[in-house]
């Protein structure tokens, strides 16, 4: 259906008709089976949404736009940074040129991240930063005269993005990429880490990791994992002790360690970076999502001087990667503003991010307690500003989404998981609404199936 250009602005029906005809949405068929909700604006922790019956409403965002909008929407400090940078330049190429927003951002990322990460490669998206991290590790091993070390080890239940190399280290069965066996590089998979952030480390699992590392050491370039929280692969939490085990095994076998902190970075799990729970540092670390407070797409792969020098003294002494929009100044300026807001309590109503995340953790724990043990509910878990209800069956997406929306909350469940990771400034009353929306979604899903 063509849009009547005399209409100003086009009607919601016309827009949704065009969306259905032309726009491919995440993890969906073309055309989509379920019409998306039309968002017309967002402010604070609320999205302005048009419902299918034409009614307009405001929904509390329980998802922070997939972990990204940690400060909520239209934050005055981030808006101001965007406007100020637009008045200077929106973009300039990064080959042979540089600029202050990128330089400051790299310096601050190094300052905030665990020692000894020192060098920053800015990339366009989380998946691309994982590609870069993997390329760094493979090239490091080649540069040191160890070309046979080109496989990766990870544990099951992970998610690292949708481009091909990241897909090869996503969970091979439960994940969204099981279709691609035979196409992707074959990596080495350990079993899922035993569940529970506070659980005592399981000696058998540690032995399993040690055994796999020993058997595959000669062909492994790196281990890649999401530290502490496995996100889109299943919203599972594990003990930081396993990260220390991986660090020791990597050192023992000349294997590099990559932490994918794209979801966990910038406070979400209760530590600025989840690696801090374990008191260790990886050789390469990926960040993205909340880096720009959810305003623009930007990610980074940070590495140590050992990795950077290994590559730069190698046979091909450059890292052959240079996206067109690398270090986009607008995104970098907003990222700097987002880090200001995160780290300066004066810009967040006198409250530190640690206090906000601890408050959200308490609120999610209290608000979700009542569904623990209910028929149909397998588990309820909370860590930092992440709350999860896991059902004993697939979520009925239509019933669950509808129930959450009727409760004034935006959620996006997947598989058997109804979960929320709200923006940090979400007030207690709104957090209660989010918990209510999650519970309503769980109940609707259970009674629909
Ligand atoms: N790694 C992790 C841990 C993620 O959660 C995601 C996205 O959900 C990615 C990588 C991919 O990031 P992007 O969607 O920005 O490509």
Coordinates of N, CA and C in Angstrom, one line a residue, residues 127-140 150-152 160 164-169 187 221-222 224 256 258 284 286 301 319:
X127 N 28.4 -7.6 17.6 CA 28.9 -8.7 16.8 C 30.2 -8.4 16.1
X128 N 30.4 -7.2 15.6 CA 31.6 -6.8 14.9 C 32.8 -6.8 15.9
X129 N 32.5 -6.3 17.1 CA 33.6 -6.2 18.0 C 34.0 -7.7 18.4
X130 N 33.1 -8.6 18.4 CA 33.5 -10.0 18.7 C 34.3 -10.5 17.5
X131 N 33.9 -10.2 16.3 CA 34.7 -10.6 15.1 C 36.2 -10.0 15.2
X132 N 36.3 -8.8 15.7 CA 37.6 -8.1 15.8 C 38.4 -8.8 16.9
X133 N 37.7 -9.1 18.0 CA 38.4 -9.8 19.1 C 38.9 -11.2 18.7
X134 N 38.1 -11.9 17.9 CA 38.6 -13.2 17.4 C 39.7 -13.0 16.4
X135 N 39.6 -12.0 15.6 CA 40.7 -11.8 14.6 C 42.0 -11.5 15.3
X136 N 41.9 -10.6 16.4 CA 43.1 -10.3 17.1 C 43.7 -11.6 17.7
X137 N 42.9 -12.5 18.2 CA 43.5 -13.7 18.9 C 44.1 -14.6 17.8
X138 N 43.4 -14.8 16.7 CA 44.0 -15.7 15.7 C 45.3 -15.1 15.1
X139 N 45.2 -13.8 14.9 CA 46.4 -13.2 14.3 C 47.6 -13.2 15.3
X140 N 47.3 -13.0 16.6 CA 48.3 -13.0 17.6 C 49.0 -14.4 17.5
X150 N 44.1 -22.1 16.0 CA 43.1 -21.2 15.3 C 41.6 -21.6 15.7
X151 N 41.5 -22.5 16.6 CA 40.1 -22.8 17.1 C 39.8 -22.0 18.4
X152 N 38.5 -22.0 18.7 CA 38.1 -21.3 19.9 C 37.4 -22.3 20.8
X160 N 27.0 -14.7 21.3 CA 28.0 -13.7 21.0 C 27.7 -12.9 19.8
X164 N 29.0 -14.5 11.3 CA 29.3 -15.9 11.2 C 30.3 -16.4 12.3
X165 N 31.4 -15.7 12.6 CA 32.3 -16.2 13.6 C 31.7 -16.2 15.0
X166 N 31.1 -15.1 15.4 CA 30.3 -15.1 16.6 C 29.3 -16.2 16.7
X167 N 28.6 -16.5 15.6 CA 27.6 -17.6 15.6 C 28.3 -18.9 15.9
X168 N 29.5 -19.1 15.5 CA 30.2 -20.4 15.7 C 30.5 -20.6 17.2
X169 N 30.4 -19.6 18.0 CA 30.6 -19.8 19.5 C 29.3 -19.6 20.3
X187 N 34.0 -25.2 16.6 CA 34.7 -24.8 17.8 C 34.6 -25.9 18.8
X221 N 43.3 -21.0 19.8 CA 43.8 -19.6 19.9 C 43.3 -18.9 21.1
X222 N 42.0 -19.1 21.4 CA 41.4 -18.4 22.5 C 40.2 -19.1 23.1
X224 N 36.5 -18.0 24.6 CA 35.6 -16.8 24.6 C 34.4 -17.2 25.5
X256 N 44.6 -17.4 24.6 CA 44.1 -16.1 25.0 C 42.7 -16.2 25.6
X258 N 39.1 -14.2 26.0 CA 38.2 -13.1 25.6 C 37.0 -13.1 26.5
X284 N 41.4 -9.9 26.0 CA 40.7 -9.1 25.1 C 39.3 -9.0 25.7
X286 N 35.2 -7.3 25.0 CA 34.3 -6.6 24.1 C 33.3 -5.9 24.9
X301 N 36.6 -3.5 21.0 CA 37.4 -4.6 21.5 C 38.6 -4.0 22.1
X319 N 46.6 -4.9 12.0 CA 45.3 -5.5 12.2 C 44.4 -5.1 11.0

